[in-house]
Amino acid sequence: MTTGAEQGEHGEQGEQGEQGERSDPGLGAVMSERRQLINLAYRLLGSVADAEDVVQETYARWYAMSAPERRAIESPGAWLTTVASRICLNLLGSARARRETYVGDWIPEPLPEPTEWITARSGGTDPADRITLDESVTMAFLVVLDAMTPAERVAFVLHDVFRYPFGEVAEIVGRTPAACRRLASSARRRIRTAQAPAGPSAGQAGIVRRFRTAWEAKDIDALIGLLDPDATATADGGGLAVTHLDPIVGGERIARAYAEIARVAGHRTTFLECTVNGLPGLVAEQDGAVATVFAFEIAGDRIRRIWAVRNPEKLRPWRMGPIGPIGPIEPIEPIGPQEGQARVTE
């Protein structure tokens, strides 16, 4: 489990108590856990805004304790992770009720590529808040996570993505280690069933580029050729942006619907290639402002799923500055052992 960073140069230390008593963890030692907590909360909730709120609440609880109480905590990082995970677990339970009144389908909040998200500009995101892009934040992966029960999702993410032992997961989830092992196993089966065999990122970028070209040309036949016959297109406007409320099923139906969208959008809309949750995607800008972010699931040489996010509340990270082109797509680097790498093996 991740622990706090070494004390000393990272921040001011609390006053020393009697001999043998731990010093109060410094500000730097505690705040060094922030990126880990943001990464965890985003994977659990699928929302940057909610993840930031969870981390803020977690730190508020830490500093609500007295100095002696903080000194008594052996591992500040473990304490912060436990608290953040439990807050997320509670939010996931209440989110199911909130989704019943959500207008249309709910899609996880899309992430821009980090170099675009964290460029040094006024109002930009602090680098400490960067969410590591790996296979556990692809849109397809997050959509599967969202279909899990809250306990399944928390057990799977903590164990399979962040490498927490089941004993520690059990303390967070409030179940036995054996029960948490079963929850994670059930989650893996869901992922195996839902995941499409992904091709190289560079190949996917080429397919997205051809889709963009055909879409701009309103070439229905070319679009049909790029879409799986059983493809599905889902949109999320949240009642705040006009979009189709029900998923469009079938490659030909999607092609005709998207050609009509391009016709209606006219010259006001510009389609840009970009990275969405670590994979090739598209952004539609209207009058220079980001209006829609498109994520894709590609199986072989066909697009199997399209997720279109139009809810402006979910596009906040995309509206902090200009979006750049995709450029060469590199393989996603495995993240370090302290943050984990998703795996779906038993």
Coordinates of C-alpha atoms in Angstrom, one line a residue:
M1 CA 0.0 0.0 0.0
T2 CA 1.3 3.5 -0.8
T3 CA 2.7 5.3 2.2
G4 CA 3.4 9.0 2.8
A5 CA 6.6 10.4 1.4
E6 CA 9.6 10.9 3.7
Q7 CA 9.3 13.9 6.0
G8 CA 11.8 16.7 6.4
E9 CA 12.4 18.8 3.3
H10 CA 8.8 18.3 2.1
G11 CA 7.1 20.4 4.8
E12 CA 7.1 21.6 8.3
Q13 CA 7.1 19.0 10.9
G14 CA 4.8 18.9 14.0
E15 CA 6.4 19.4 17.3
Q16 CA 8.1 16.4 18.8
G17 CA 6.3 14.7 21.6
E18 CA 7.8 12.6 24.3
Q19 CA 10.4 10.1 23.3
G20 CA 9.2 7.4 20.9
E21 CA 6.3 9.4 19.7
R22 CA 6.0 9.9 15.9
S23 CA 6.2 13.4 14.6
D24 CA 3.2 15.0 12.8
P25 CA 3.5 14.2 9.1
G26 CA 4.6 17.3 7.1
L27 CA 2.4 18.9 4.5
G28 CA 4.6 17.7 1.7
A29 CA 4.4 14.1 2.9
V30 CA 0.6 14.2 3.0
M31 CA 0.1 16.1 -0.2
S32 CA 2.4 13.8 -2.1
E33 CA -0.5 11.3 -2.0
R34 CA -2.8 13.6 -4.0
R35 CA -2.0 12.2 -7.4
Q36 CA -2.5 8.7 -6.2
L37 CA -5.9 9.6 -4.7
I38 CA -7.0 11.4 -7.9
N39 CA -6.1 8.4 -10.0
L40 CA -8.0 6.1 -7.7
A41 CA -11.1 8.2 -7.4
Y42 CA -11.4 8.8 -11.1
R43 CA -11.3 5.1 -11.9
L44 CA -13.9 4.5 -9.2
L45 CA -16.2 7.3 -10.1
G46 CA -15.5 8.0 -13.8
S47 CA -15.6 11.7 -13.2
V48 CA -12.7 14.2 -12.7
A49 CA -14.9 16.7 -10.9
D50 CA -16.2 14.0 -8.5
A51 CA -12.7 12.7 -8.0
E52 CA -11.4 16.2 -7.1
D53 CA -14.3 16.5 -4.6
V54 CA -13.5 13.2 -3.0
V55 CA -9.8 14.1 -2.6
Q56 CA -10.8 17.5 -1.1
E57 CA -13.1 15.8 1.4
T58 CA -10.4 13.2 2.3
Y59 CA -7.9 16.0 3.1
A60 CA -10.5 17.9 5.1
R61 CA -11.0 14.8 7.3
W62 CA -7.3 14.4 7.7
Y63 CA -6.9 18.0 8.9
A64 CA -10.0 17.8 11.1
M65 CA -8.1 15.4 13.3
S66 CA -5.9 16.8 16.1
A67 CA -2.1 16.7 15.8
P68 CA -1.8 13.8 18.2
E69 CA -4.4 11.8 16.2
R70 CA -2.4 12.4 13.0
R71 CA 0.8 11.4 14.7
A72 CA -0.8 8.2 15.8
I73 CA -1.4 7.1 12.2
E74 CA 1.5 4.8 11.1
S75 CA 0.9 5.2 7.3
P76 CA -0.8 8.5 6.2
G77 CA -0.9 7.2 2.6
A78 CA -2.8 4.1 3.6
W79 CA -5.2 6.2 5.8
L80 CA -5.9 8.6 3.0
T81 CA -6.5 5.8 0.5
T82 CA -8.9 4.0 2.8
V83 CA -10.9 7.2 3.5
A84 CA -11.0 8.2 -0.2
S85 CA -12.1 4.7 -1.2
R86 CA -14.9 4.6 1.4
I87 CA -16.2 8.0 0.2
C88 CA -16.2 6.7 -3.3
L89 CA -18.0 3.5 -2.3
N90 CA -20.7 5.6 -0.7
L91 CA -21.0 7.9 -3.7
L92 CA -21.3 4.9 -6.0
G93 CA -24.2 3.6 -4.0
S94 CA -26.0 7.0 -4.2
A95 CA -25.1 7.4 -7.9
R96 CA -27.3 4.6 -8.9
A97 CA -30.3 6.5 -7.6
R98 CA -29.2 9.7 -9.2
R99 CA -28.8 8.0 -12.6
E100 CA -32.5 7.1 -12.6
T101 CA -33.3 10.8 -13.1
Y102 CA -30.4 11.5 -15.5
V103 CA -31.5 12.5 -18.9
G104 CA -30.4 9.9 -21.4
D105 CA -27.4 7.6 -21.0
W106 CA -24.6 8.4 -18.6
I107 CA -21.1 8.1 -20.0
P108 CA -17.9 8.5 -17.9
E109 CA -16.2 11.9 -18.2
P110 CA -13.6 11.8 -21.0
L111 CA -10.0 12.7 -20.3
P112 CA -7.8 14.7 -22.7
E113 CA -4.2 13.7 -23.4
P114 CA -2.1 14.9 -20.4
T115 CA 0.1 17.3 -22.4
E116 CA -3.0 19.1 -23.6
W117 CA -4.7 18.9 -20.2
I118 CA -1.8 20.2 -18.2
T119 CA -0.1 22.8 -20.4
A120 CA 1.1 25.9 -18.4
R121 CA -1.7 28.3 -18.9
S122 CA -4.0 30.3 -16.7
G123 CA -6.5 28.1 -14.9
G124 CA -4.7 24.9 -16.0
T125 CA -4.7 21.8 -13.9
D126 CA -1.8 21.2 -11.5
P127 CA 0.6 18.4 -12.7
A128 CA 0.0 16.7 -9.3
D129 CA -3.6 16.1 -10.4
R130 CA -2.6 14.3 -13.6
I131 CA -4.5 11.1 -14.2
T132 CA -2.2 8.4 -15.5
L133 CA -3.5 7.0 -18.8
D134 CA -3.4 3.2 -19.0
E135 CA -5.8 0.6 -20.1
S136 CA -7.9 1.0 -16.9
V137 CA -9.0 4.5 -18.1
T138 CA -10.0 3.7 -21.6
M139 CA -13.7 4.6 -22.2
A140 CA -14.5 0.9 -22.9
F141 CA -13.0 -0.1 -19.6
L142 CA -14.7 2.6 -17.6
V143 CA -18.1 1.7 -19.2
V144 CA -17.7 -1.9 -18.0
L145 CA -16.7 -0.7 -14.6
D146 CA -19.8 1.5 -14.4
A147 CA -22.0 -1.6 -15.0
M148 CA -20.5 -3.3 -11.9
T149 CA -21.9 -3.2 -8.4
P150 CA -20.2 -0.6 -6.2
A151 CA -18.5 -3.3 -4.1
E152 CA -17.3 -5.1 -7.3
R153 CA -15.9 -2.0 -8.7
V154 CA -14.0 -1.0 -5.6
A155 CA -12.6 -4.5 -5.0
F156 CA -11.5 -4.8 -8.6
V157 CA -9.9 -1.4 -8.9
L158 CA -8.1 -1.6 -5.6
H159 CA -6.8 -5.1 -6.1
D160 CA -6.3 -5.5 -9.9
V161 CA -5.4 -1.9 -10.8
F162 CA -3.7 -0.6 -7.7
R163 CA -2.4 -3.9 -6.4
Y164 CA -3.8 -3.7 -2.8
P165 CA -3.9 -7.1 -1.0
F166 CA -7.3 -8.5 -0.5
G167 CA -6.8 -8.2 3.3
E168 CA -6.5 -4.4 2.9
V169 CA -9.4 -4.3 0.4
A170 CA -11.6 -6.1 2.8
E171 CA -11.0 -3.4 5.5
I172 CA -12.1 -0.8 3.0
V173 CA -15.1 -2.5 1.5
G174 CA -16.3 -4.0 4.9
R175 CA -16.3 -7.6 3.7
T176 CA -14.1 -10.6 4.2
P177 CA -11.0 -11.1 2.1
A178 CA -12.6 -14.2 0.5
A179 CA -15.7 -12.1 -0.4
C180 CA -13.5 -9.4 -1.9
R181 CA -11.7 -12.1 -3.9
R182 CA -15.0 -13.3 -5.3
L183 CA -16.0 -9.7 -6.2
A184 CA -12.8 -9.1 -8.1
S185 CA -13.2 -12.4 -9.9
S186 CA -16.7 -11.5 -10.9
A187 CA -15.5 -8.1 -12.2
R188 CA -12.8 -9.8 -14.3
R189 CA -15.3 -12.0 -16.0
R190 CA -17.4 -9.0 -16.9
I191 CA -14.4 -7.3 -18.4
R192 CA -13.4 -10.4 -20.4
T193 CA -16.9 -10.7 -21.8
A194 CA -17.2 -7.0 -22.8
Q195 CA -13.7 -6.2 -24.0
A196 CA -12.9 -6.3 -27.7
P197 CA -9.5 -7.4 -28.9
A198 CA -7.7 -4.1 -29.5
G199 CA -5.3 -3.4 -32.3
P200 CA -2.2 -1.2 -32.1
S201 CA -2.9 2.4 -31.3
A202 CA -1.4 3.6 -34.5
G203 CA -3.8 1.4 -36.5
Q204 CA -6.7 2.7 -34.5
A205 CA -5.6 6.3 -35.2
G206 CA -5.8 5.5 -38.9
I207 CA -9.3 4.2 -38.6
V208 CA -10.4 7.2 -36.6
R209 CA -8.8 9.5 -39.2
R210 CA -10.6 7.7 -42.1
F211 CA -13.9 7.9 -40.1
R212 CA -13.4 11.7 -39.7
T213 CA -12.7 12.1 -43.4
A214 CA -15.8 10.1 -44.4
W215 CA -17.9 11.9 -41.8
E216 CA -16.9 15.3 -43.0
A217 CA -17.6 14.2 -46.6
K218 CA -21.0 12.8 -45.5
D219 CA -19.9 9.6 -47.3
I220 CA -22.4 7.1 -46.0
D221 CA -20.9 4.1 -47.8
A222 CA -17.4 4.9 -46.5
L223 CA -18.8 5.2 -43.0
I224 CA -20.6 1.9 -43.3
G225 CA -17.3 0.3 -44.3
L226 CA -15.6 1.5 -41.2
L227 CA -18.4 0.5 -38.8
D228 CA -19.0 -3.0 -37.4
P229 CA -22.5 -4.1 -38.6
D230 CA -23.6 -4.4 -35.0
A231 CA -21.9 -1.2 -33.8
T232 CA -23.5 1.0 -31.2
A233 CA -23.3 4.8 -30.8
T234 CA -24.3 6.2 -27.4
A235 CA -24.5 9.9 -26.6
D236 CA -24.5 11.8 -23.3
G237 CA -26.0 15.3 -23.2
G238 CA -27.3 15.1 -19.7
G239 CA -30.3 17.2 -20.6
L240 CA -27.9 20.1 -21.1
A241 CA -27.1 19.6 -24.8
V242 CA -29.2 18.3 -27.8
T243 CA -28.4 14.7 -28.7
H244 CA -30.0 11.4 -29.4
L245 CA -31.4 10.0 -26.2
D246 CA -31.4 6.3 -27.2
P247 CA -28.3 4.4 -28.5
I248 CA -28.2 4.0 -32.2
V249 CA -27.6 0.3 -33.1
G250 CA -26.3 -0.9 -36.4
G251 CA -23.5 0.3 -38.6
E252 CA -25.8 1.5 -41.4
R253 CA -28.1 3.4 -39.1
I254 CA -25.1 5.1 -37.4
A255 CA -23.6 6.0 -40.7
R256 CA -26.9 7.7 -41.9
A257 CA -27.4 9.4 -38.6
Y258 CA -23.9 10.8 -38.4
A259 CA -24.1 12.0 -42.0
E260 CA -27.2 13.9 -41.1
I261 CA -25.4 15.3 -38.0
A262 CA -22.6 16.6 -40.3
R263 CA -25.1 18.1 -42.7
V264 CA -27.0 20.0 -39.9
A265 CA -23.7 21.1 -38.2
G266 CA -22.5 22.6 -41.5
H267 CA -19.4 24.9 -41.5
R268 CA -19.8 25.8 -37.9
T269 CA -18.3 22.6 -36.8
T270 CA -14.7 21.5 -37.0
F271 CA -13.6 17.9 -36.3
L272 CA -10.2 17.5 -34.6
E273 CA -8.2 14.3 -34.0
C274 CA -7.1 14.0 -30.4
T275 CA -6.3 11.5 -27.7
V276 CA -9.3 10.5 -25.5
N277 CA -8.6 8.4 -22.4
G278 CA -5.3 7.3 -23.9
L279 CA -6.7 6.2 -27.3
P280 CA -7.4 8.0 -30.6
G281 CA -10.6 10.0 -30.6
L282 CA -12.3 13.1 -32.0
V283 CA -13.4 16.5 -30.8
A284 CA -16.1 18.5 -32.5
E285 CA -15.6 22.3 -32.0
Q286 CA -18.4 24.7 -32.8
D287 CA -17.5 28.3 -33.2
G288 CA -14.1 27.5 -31.7
A289 CA -15.5 25.9 -28.5
V290 CA -15.4 22.2 -27.6
A291 CA -19.0 20.9 -28.1
T292 CA -18.6 17.1 -28.2
V293 CA -15.8 14.5 -27.4
F294 CA -16.0 11.2 -29.2
A295 CA -14.3 8.0 -27.9
F296 CA -14.1 4.8 -29.9
E297 CA -13.8 1.1 -29.3
I298 CA -12.2 -0.6 -32.3
A299 CA -12.1 -4.3 -32.9
G300 CA -9.9 -5.4 -35.8
D301 CA -10.4 -2.8 -38.5
R302 CA -14.0 -1.8 -37.6
I303 CA -15.4 0.6 -35.1
R304 CA -17.6 -1.3 -32.6
R305 CA -18.6 1.4 -30.2
I306 CA -18.8 5.2 -30.3
W307 CA -19.3 7.3 -27.2
A308 CA -20.2 10.9 -27.7
V309 CA -20.1 13.2 -24.7
R310 CA -21.9 16.5 -25.1
N311 CA -22.8 17.3 -21.5
P312 CA -20.9 20.6 -20.9
E313 CA -20.3 19.8 -17.3
K314 CA -18.2 16.8 -18.4
L315 CA -16.1 18.8 -20.9
R316 CA -14.5 21.1 -18.4
P317 CA -10.9 19.8 -18.8
W318 CA -11.3 20.2 -22.6
R319 CA -12.2 23.8 -22.4
M320 CA -9.1 25.0 -20.7
G321 CA -7.2 25.7 -24.0
P322 CA -6.8 24.7 -27.6
I323 CA -6.8 21.0 -28.4
G324 CA -3.9 19.8 -30.4
P325 CA -3.7 17.1 -33.1
I326 CA -3.1 13.4 -32.3
G327 CA 0.4 13.2 -33.7
P328 CA 2.1 9.8 -33.6
I329 CA 0.4 7.3 -31.2
E330 CA 2.8 5.5 -28.9
P331 CA 2.0 2.4 -26.9
I332 CA 0.7 3.2 -23.5
E333 CA 3.5 2.8 -21.0
P334 CA 2.8 0.5 -18.0
I335 CA 2.5 2.6 -14.8
G336 CA 4.7 2.0 -11.8
P337 CA 4.0 -0.5 -9.1
Q338 CA 2.9 2.2 -6.8
E339 CA -0.1 3.1 -9.0
G340 CA -0.6 -0.4 -10.6
Q341 CA -1.5 -1.6 -14.0
A342 CA -4.8 -3.2 -14.8
R343 CA -4.8 -6.9 -15.3
V344 CA -7.7 -9.3 -15.9
T345 CA -6.1 -12.6 -15.1
E346 CA -7.1 -14.7 -12.2

